[in-house]
CSV table of C-alpha atoms in Angstrom, one decimal:
chain,number,residue,atom,x,y,z
P,7,MET,CA,-22.0,128.8,15.7
P,8,LEU,CA,-21.9,127.6,19.3
P,9,ILE,CA,-23.7,129.8,21.8
P,10,SER,CA,-22.4,129.9,25.4
P,11,THR,CA,-25.0,130.8,28.1
P,12,PRO,CA,-24.2,132.5,31.4
P,13,LEU,CA,-23.1,130.0,34.1
P,14,MET,CA,-25.7,129.1,36.6
P,15,ALA,CA,-22.9,128.8,39.2
P,16,GLU,CA,-19.2,128.8,39.0
P,17,SER,CA,-19.1,125.0,39.1
P,18,GLU,CA,-22.0,124.5,36.8
P,19,PRO,CA,-21.2,125.6,33.2
P,20,SER,CA,-23.9,125.3,30.6
P,21,LEU,CA,-24.1,125.3,26.9
P,22,SER,CA,-26.8,126.1,24.4
P,23,LEU,CA,-27.0,124.6,21.0
P,24,THR,CA,-29.4,125.2,18.2
P,25,THR,CA,-31.7,122.4,16.8
P,26,GLU,CA,-29.5,122.2,13.8
P,27,GLN,CA,-26.4,121.8,15.9
P,28,HIS,CA,-28.0,119.1,17.9
P,29,SER,CA,-28.8,117.2,14.7
P,30,SER,CA,-25.4,117.7,13.1
P,31,LEU,CA,-23.5,116.6,16.2
P,32,GLY,CA,-25.7,113.4,16.4
P,33,LEU,CA,-26.9,114.2,20.0
P,34,VAL,CA,-29.4,111.8,21.5
P,35,THR,CA,-30.9,112.1,25.0
P,36,GLN,CA,-32.5,109.4,27.1
P,37,THR,CA,-34.3,109.7,30.5
P,38,ALA,CA,-32.1,108.0,33.1
P,39,LEU,CA,-33.9,105.0,34.8
P,40,GLN,CA,-33.9,105.5,38.5
P,41,VAL,CA,-33.2,102.1,40.2
P,42,THR,CA,-32.9,100.8,43.8
P,43,GLN,CA,-30.1,98.3,43.1
P,44,PHE,CA,-26.9,98.0,41.1
P,45,PRO,CA,-24.7,95.0,40.3
P,46,SER,CA,-21.3,94.7,42.0
P,47,ALA,CA,-18.2,93.7,40.3
P,48,ASN,CA,-18.0,90.1,39.2
P,49,PHE,CA,-16.4,87.5,41.5
P,50,PRO,CA,-15.3,83.9,40.8
P,51,ALA,CA,-17.3,81.3,42.6
P,52,GLU,CA,-17.0,77.5,43.1
P,53,ALA,CA,-19.9,75.2,43.6
P,54,MET,CA,-19.8,72.9,46.6
P,55,ILE,CA,-22.1,70.5,48.5
P,56,PRO,CA,-23.5,72.3,51.6
P,57,LEU,CA,-21.5,71.1,54.6
P,58,LYS,CA,-24.5,70.6,56.7
P,59,THR,CA,-25.9,68.0,54.2
P,60,ILE,CA,-22.8,65.8,54.0
P,61,ARG,CA,-23.3,62.4,55.5
P,62,THR,CA,-21.6,59.0,55.7
P,63,LEU,CA,-23.4,55.8,54.9
P,64,SER,CA,-22.1,52.8,56.9
P,65,SER,CA,-22.7,49.1,56.7
P,66,PRO,CA,-25.7,48.2,58.9
P,67,LEU,CA,-24.4,44.6,59.3
P,68,SER,CA,-21.3,42.6,58.7
P,69,GLY,CA,-21.0,40.8,55.3
P,70,ILE,CA,-19.4,40.8,51.8
P,71,MET,CA,-19.8,43.6,49.3
P,72,ALA,CA,-21.8,41.8,46.6
P,73,ALA,CA,-22.5,44.8,44.3
P,74,LEU,CA,-21.4,48.5,43.9
P,75,ASN,CA,-24.0,50.0,41.6
P,76,VAL,CA,-22.7,53.6,42.0
P,77,VAL,CA,-19.1,54.6,42.9
P,78,HIS,CA,-19.3,58.4,42.3
P,79,GLY,CA,-21.6,61.0,40.8
P,80,PRO,CA,-25.2,62.0,41.0
P,81,ILE,CA,-27.7,59.8,42.9
P,82,GLU,CA,-31.4,59.9,43.5
P,83,LYS,CA,-33.4,59.2,46.6
P,84,GLY,CA,-34.3,55.5,46.9
P,85,GLN,CA,-31.6,54.5,44.4
P,86,ILE,CA,-29.9,51.2,45.3
P,87,LEU,CA,-26.2,52.1,45.8
P,88,ALA,CA,-24.7,48.8,46.9
P,89,GLU,CA,-25.6,45.3,48.1
P,90,ILE,CA,-24.1,43.3,50.9
P,91,ASP,CA,-24.5,39.6,51.4
P,92,SER,CA,-24.8,39.3,55.2
P,93,PRO,CA,-25.2,36.1,57.3
P,94,ASP,CA,-26.1,38.4,60.1
P,95,LEU,CA,-29.3,39.2,58.3
P,96,LEU,CA,-30.3,35.5,58.3
P,97,VAL,CA,-29.6,35.4,62.1
P,98,LEU,CA,-31.9,38.4,62.6
P,99,GLN,CA,-34.6,36.7,60.5
P,100,SER,CA,-34.2,33.5,62.5
P,101,ASP,CA,-34.5,35.4,65.8
P,102,LEU,CA,-37.7,37.0,64.6
P,103,LEU,CA,-39.2,33.7,63.5
P,104,ALA,CA,-38.3,32.2,66.9
P,105,THR,CA,-39.9,35.1,68.7
P,106,VAL,CA,-43.1,34.8,66.6
P,107,ALA,CA,-43.3,31.1,67.4
P,108,ASP,CA,-42.8,31.8,71.2
P,109,PHE,CA,-45.5,34.5,70.9
P,110,LYS,CA,-48.0,32.1,69.5
P,111,VAL,CA,-47.3,29.7,72.3
P,112,ALA,CA,-47.5,32.4,75.0
P,113,ASN,CA,-50.7,33.7,73.5
P,114,SER,CA,-52.3,30.2,73.6
P,115,GLU,CA,-51.1,30.0,77.3
P,116,LEU,CA,-52.8,33.3,78.0
P,117,LYS,CA,-56.1,32.2,76.5
P,118,ARG,CA,-56.0,28.9,78.5
P,119,ALA,CA,-55.2,30.8,81.7
P,120,LYS,CA,-58.2,33.1,81.1
P,121,GLN,CA,-60.5,30.1,80.6
P,122,LEU,CA,-59.2,28.4,83.7
P,123,GLY,CA,-59.5,31.6,85.7
P,124,ARG,CA,-63.1,31.9,84.8
P,125,SER,CA,-63.7,28.4,86.0
P,126,GLY,CA,-61.8,29.0,89.2
P,127,VAL,CA,-59.2,26.4,88.4
P,128,SER,CA,-56.2,28.8,87.8
P,129,SER,CA,-55.0,31.6,90.1
P,130,ALA,CA,-54.9,35.3,89.2
P,131,LYS,CA,-51.1,35.1,89.5
P,132,ASN,CA,-50.9,32.5,86.7
P,133,LEU,CA,-53.0,34.8,84.5
P,134,GLN,CA,-50.8,37.8,85.2
P,135,GLN,CA,-47.6,35.8,84.4
P,136,ALA,CA,-49.1,34.6,81.1
P,137,SER,CA,-50.2,38.2,80.2
P,138,ALA,CA,-46.8,39.6,81.0
P,139,GLN,CA,-45.1,37.0,78.8
P,140,VAL,CA,-47.3,37.9,75.9
P,141,ASN,CA,-46.6,41.6,76.3
P,142,LYS,CA,-42.9,40.9,76.6
P,143,LEU,CA,-42.7,38.8,73.4
P,144,SER,CA,-44.9,41.3,71.6
P,145,ALA,CA,-42.4,44.1,72.4
P,146,VAL,CA,-39.4,41.9,71.4
P,147,ARG,CA,-41.1,41.0,68.1
P,148,ALA,CA,-41.7,44.7,67.3
P,149,GLN,CA,-38.1,45.6,68.2
P,150,GLN,CA,-36.8,42.8,65.9
P,151,LYS,CA,-39.0,43.9,63.0
P,152,ARG,CA,-37.6,47.4,63.4
P,153,ALA,CA,-34.1,46.1,63.5
P,154,LEU,CA,-34.5,44.3,60.2
P,155,LEU,CA,-36.0,47.3,58.6
P,156,MET,CA,-33.2,49.5,59.9
P,157,ALA,CA,-30.7,47.0,58.6
P,158,GLY,CA,-32.0,47.5,55.1
P,159,MET,CA,-34.4,44.6,54.7
P,160,ALA,CA,-37.3,45.6,52.3
P,161,GLU,CA,-40.7,45.9,53.9
P,162,ASP,CA,-42.2,43.5,51.4
P,163,SER,CA,-39.5,40.9,52.2
P,164,LEU,CA,-40.2,41.3,55.9
P,165,ASN,CA,-43.9,40.7,55.3
P,166,LYS,CA,-43.1,37.7,53.2
P,167,LEU,CA,-40.9,36.4,56.0
P,168,LEU,CA,-43.7,36.6,58.5
P,169,THR,CA,-46.3,35.2,56.1
P,170,THR,CA,-44.4,32.2,54.8
P,171,GLN,CA,-42.3,31.6,58.0
P,172,THR,CA,-39.4,31.1,55.5
P,173,LEU,CA,-36.0,32.8,55.6
P,174,GLN,CA,-35.6,35.4,52.9
P,175,SER,CA,-32.5,36.5,50.9
P,176,PRO,CA,-29.5,37.4,53.0
P,177,THR,CA,-28.7,40.4,50.7
P,178,LEU,CA,-28.9,43.9,52.1
P,179,GLN,CA,-29.7,46.7,49.7
P,180,ILE,CA,-28.1,50.1,50.6
P,181,THR,CA,-30.3,52.8,49.3
P,182,SER,CA,-29.8,56.6,49.0
P,183,PRO,CA,-31.8,58.6,51.5
P,184,ILE,CA,-31.4,61.8,49.4
P,185,ASP,CA,-31.1,63.3,45.9
P,186,GLY,CA,-27.5,64.4,45.7
P,187,GLN,CA,-23.9,63.4,45.0
P,188,LEU,CA,-21.9,60.3,46.0
P,189,TYR,CA,-18.2,60.5,46.6
P,190,ASP,CA,-15.4,59.1,48.8
P,191,LEU,CA,-15.9,55.4,48.1
P,192,GLN,CA,-14.2,53.5,50.9
P,193,VAL,CA,-14.8,49.9,50.0
P,194,ARG,CA,-14.2,47.5,47.1
P,195,LEU,CA,-16.3,44.8,45.5
P,196,GLY,CA,-15.9,41.4,47.2
P,197,GLU,CA,-14.4,43.1,50.4
P,198,ARG,CA,-15.6,41.9,53.8
P,199,VAL,CA,-17.1,44.8,55.7
P,200,ASN,CA,-17.9,45.0,59.4
P,201,GLN,CA,-21.0,46.5,61.0
P,202,ASN,CA,-20.9,50.3,61.1
P,203,GLN,CA,-17.9,50.4,58.8
P,204,PRO,CA,-18.1,53.5,56.5
P,205,LEU,CA,-18.9,52.7,52.9
P,206,PHE,CA,-19.0,56.1,51.2
P,207,SER,CA,-20.1,59.7,51.6
P,208,LEU,CA,-22.9,61.6,50.0
P,209,GLY,CA,-24.4,65.1,50.2
P,210,GLU,CA,-27.4,67.0,48.8
P,211,THR,CA,-26.9,69.1,45.7
P,212,ASP,CA,-30.3,70.9,45.8
P,213,PRO,CA,-29.9,73.5,46.9
P,214,ILE,CA,-26.2,73.8,46.2
P,215,VAL,CA,-23.7,76.4,47.6
P,216,LEU,CA,-21.4,78.7,45.6
P,217,VAL,CA,-18.4,79.8,47.6
P,218,VAL,CA,-17.2,83.3,46.7
P,219,ARG,CA,-14.0,84.9,48.1
P,220,VAL,CA,-14.3,88.7,48.5
P,221,PRO,CA,-12.1,91.4,50.1
P,222,VAL,CA,-12.9,92.2,53.7
P,223,SER,CA,-13.7,95.8,52.9
P,224,PHE,CA,-16.3,94.7,50.4
P,225,SER,CA,-17.8,92.0,52.7
P,226,GLU,CA,-18.8,94.7,55.1
P,227,GLN,CA,-21.3,95.9,52.5
P,228,LEU,CA,-22.9,92.4,52.3
P,229,LYS,CA,-25.5,90.8,54.6
P,230,GLU,CA,-27.2,87.4,54.8
P,231,GLY,CA,-30.3,87.2,52.7
P,232,GLN,CA,-28.9,89.5,50.0
P,233,THR,CA,-29.4,88.5,46.4
P,234,ALA,CA,-26.6,87.4,44.0
P,235,MET,CA,-26.9,86.8,40.3
P,236,ILE,CA,-25.2,84.1,38.2
P,237,PRO,CA,-25.5,85.4,34.6
P,238,ALA,CA,-24.2,82.2,32.9
P,239,LEU,CA,-27.0,80.2,34.4
P,240,ASN,CA,-29.6,83.0,34.4
P,241,LYS,CA,-30.1,82.2,38.1
P,242,GLN,CA,-30.1,84.0,41.3
P,243,GLY,CA,-29.0,83.0,44.8
P,244,ILE,CA,-29.2,84.2,48.3
P,245,ILE,CA,-26.3,84.9,50.7
P,246,GLU,CA,-26.6,82.2,53.3
P,247,HIS,CA,-23.4,82.8,55.3
P,248,ILE,CA,-20.5,85.2,55.5
P,249,ASP,CA,-17.5,83.6,57.1
P,250,PRO,CA,-16.2,85.7,60.0
P,251,ALA,CA,-12.6,84.3,59.5
P,252,VAL,CA,-10.3,86.4,57.4
P,253,ASP,CA,-7.5,84.9,55.2
P,254,SER,CA,-4.4,86.6,56.6
P,255,LEU,CA,-2.6,86.5,53.2
P,256,THR,CA,-5.3,87.8,50.9
P,257,GLN,CA,-7.4,89.7,53.5
P,258,SER,CA,-10.5,88.2,52.1
P,259,VAL,CA,-13.5,86.2,53.5
P,260,ASP,CA,-15.6,83.4,52.1
P,261,VAL,CA,-19.3,84.1,51.3
P,262,HIS,CA,-21.7,81.2,50.8
P,263,VAL,CA,-24.5,81.7,48.3
P,264,LYS,CA,-27.3,79.2,48.2
P,265,VAL,CA,-28.7,78.4,44.8
P,266,GLU,CA,-31.7,76.3,43.7
P,267,ASN,CA,-30.5,73.2,41.7
P,268,SER,CA,-33.4,71.0,41.2
P,269,ALA,CA,-32.4,70.2,37.6
P,270,HIS,CA,-28.9,69.4,38.8
P,271,THR,CA,-27.3,71.6,36.2
P,272,ILE,CA,-24.7,72.8,38.8
P,273,ARG,CA,-22.1,70.3,39.7
P,274,PRO,CA,-19.8,70.4,42.7
P,275,GLY,CA,-16.5,71.8,41.7
P,276,GLN,CA,-17.8,73.9,38.8
P,277,LEU,CA,-16.6,77.5,38.5
P,278,PHE,CA,-18.8,80.5,37.7
P,279,GLU,CA,-18.8,84.2,38.0
P,280,LEU,CA,-21.5,86.1,40.0
P,281,HIS,CA,-22.2,89.5,41.2
P,282,PHE,CA,-24.2,90.8,44.1
P,283,LEU,CA,-27.1,93.2,43.9
P,284,MET,CA,-26.2,96.2,46.0
P,285,ASN,CA,-28.8,98.5,47.5
P,286,ALA,CA,-28.8,102.2,46.9
P,287,ASN,CA,-27.7,104.1,50.0
P,288,GLY,CA,-30.6,106.5,50.9
P,289,LYS,CA,-28.9,107.9,54.0
P,290,ASP,CA,-26.9,110.5,52.2
P,291,GLN,CA,-29.7,111.5,49.8
P,292,GLN,CA,-28.0,109.9,46.8
P,293,ALA,CA,-30.2,108.8,43.9
P,294,LEU,CA,-29.2,105.8,41.8
P,295,TYR,CA,-29.6,105.8,38.0
P,296,GLN,CA,-29.0,103.5,35.0
P,297,VAL,CA,-28.1,104.6,31.5
P,298,PRO,CA,-26.1,103.3,28.5
P,299,SER,CA,-22.4,103.3,29.3
P,300,ASN,CA,-21.4,105.6,26.4
P,301,ALA,CA,-23.1,108.5,28.3
P,302,ILE,CA,-20.1,108.7,30.7
P,303,SER,CA,-17.5,111.4,30.0
P,304,GLN,CA,-14.7,113.4,31.6
P,305,PHE,CA,-15.0,117.2,32.0
P,306,ASP,CA,-12.8,119.6,33.9
P,307,GLY,CA,-11.1,116.6,35.6
P,308,LYS,CA,-14.3,115.1,36.8
P,309,THR,CA,-16.4,112.1,35.8
P,310,VAL,CA,-19.7,113.4,34.4
P,311,VAL,CA,-22.7,112.8,32.3
P,312,PHE,CA,-24.2,115.7,30.2
P,313,THR,CA,-27.8,116.5,31.0
P,314,GLN,CA,-30.5,118.4,29.2
P,315,VAL,CA,-31.8,121.2,31.4
P,316,ASN,CA,-34.5,123.2,29.7
P,317,ASN,CA,-32.7,124.4,26.5
P,318,SER,CA,-29.2,124.1,27.9
P,319,ILE,CA,-26.6,121.3,28.3
P,320,GLN,CA,-24.9,121.0,31.7
P,321,PRO,CA,-22.3,118.5,33.0
P,322,LEU,CA,-23.4,116.6,36.0
P,323,GLU,CA,-20.7,115.1,38.3
P,324,ILE,CA,-21.5,111.5,39.1
P,325,THR,CA,-20.2,108.7,41.3
P,326,VAL,CA,-19.8,105.6,39.2
P,327,LYS,CA,-21.1,102.4,41.0
P,328,ASN,CA,-20.5,100.0,38.2
P,329,ILE,CA,-20.2,99.6,34.4
P,330,THR,CA,-21.3,96.3,33.1
P,331,ASP,CA,-23.0,94.9,30.0
P,332,GLN,CA,-22.7,98.4,28.3
P,333,THR,CA,-24.8,99.9,31.2
P,334,LEU,CA,-23.6,102.6,33.5
P,335,TYR,CA,-24.8,102.7,37.1
P,336,PHE,CA,-24.2,106.0,38.9
P,337,SER,CA,-25.4,108.0,41.8
P,338,VAL,CA,-25.8,111.8,42.2
P,339,GLN,CA,-27.4,114.1,44.7
P,340,GLN,CA,-31.2,113.7,44.6
P,341,VAL,CA,-32.6,115.6,41.6
P,342,SER,CA,-36.1,116.5,40.5
P,343,THR,CA,-38.6,113.7,40.3
P,344,GLU,CA,-39.5,114.8,36.7
P,345,GLY,CA,-36.6,112.7,35.5
P,346,LEU,CA,-33.0,113.2,34.4
P,347,SER,CA,-32.4,113.6,30.7
P,348,ILE,CA,-29.0,112.3,29.8
P,349,PHE,CA,-27.1,112.6,26.5
P,350,VAL,CA,-26.3,109.0,25.5
P,351,LYS,CA,-24.8,109.9,22.2
P,352,GLY,CA,-22.5,112.7,21.3
P,353,SER,CA,-20.8,113.3,24.7
P,354,THR,CA,-17.4,113.7,23.0
P,355,ALA,CA,-18.9,116.4,20.7
P,356,ILE,CA,-20.5,118.1,23.6
P,357,ARG,CA,-17.2,118.3,25.5
P,358,SER,CA,-15.5,119.7,22.4
P,359,ALA,CA,-18.3,122.3,22.2
P,360,PHE,CA,-17.7,123.3,25.8
P,361,GLU,CA,-14.0,123.7,25.1
P,362,ALA,CA,-14.6,125.7,22.0
P,363,ALA,CA,-17.0,128.0,23.9
P,364,GLU,CA,-14.5,128.5,26.7
P,365,SER,CA,-11.8,129.3,24.2
P,366,ASN,CA,-14.0,131.9,22.5
P,367,LYS,CA,-14.8,133.4,25.8
P,368,ASP,CA,-11.1,133.7,26.7
P,369,LYS,CA,-10.4,135.4,23.3
P,370,GLY,CA,-13.2,137.8,23.9
């Protein structure tokens, strides 16, 4: 027999069941876990290369495309992407060798001027002119060496050029300055390219950005630095940017989530689902809890969970934050710190028991 206890308040009915009734109805309680965050709804997200890392590689000198080792896809820092046969590279090498020869002559002239100066045969003016010429050629030599390195000549080839005084290969190797992705190839093999002509584009893929489109009203609950979870990858990311521009048709905004991608498992253009971790709002004294989703029920037109309070069962009106992965996240007015005992099995039976008790009361 079901036993109805006096109401604690008009809005808080309670129900008492014997131990045998608990067992026969299969009722199970669990202490609700109080949490500080809950997952939002899932949103689709598309991976893209961060705009601030996209760059264009151009031809440092004019020449002929002799090799295209990579035309698209992932690349590594230092990887040789293309090779250009450039007569201009031979010209730069010849200019450097000429400067080196002039420097040797000027340096010899300086030594001779110093010797003559000590003997009083040469004037101080001649010594100054010889010194200035050496300094000038030294600066020109350094600039020409930098120009060759910036053009793409390998440092060991440059050293060999200076050591042997022999022209090296006219082939320029275009290497990747980053780990990332190559795309937008703008040249073909055997094509003549001019100095500063764009060859291809590339961008970093670690970290990578997931672009999420969310309603404007929801975006107001987000902030930069907030955490997002990508369940399919078992990864988390951080909100890096919330676009202030609103799409007039969908009334939504783009949110950029930065995600670590050192293993390059995320590729530009891939689609994922993610959710944001939302913080509990402590301003209105609401407490946030987590229990199995089958604890939720409807009672007297309200969304509730049934709680064990001493020896009685009471419905507790809740605000549902989210239901995901068979877990219910809900908030209620702050309750005792001793814990909240929730019926996670038998909520349908409890509701029926309340209805039966109410019916018996009306008959009486």
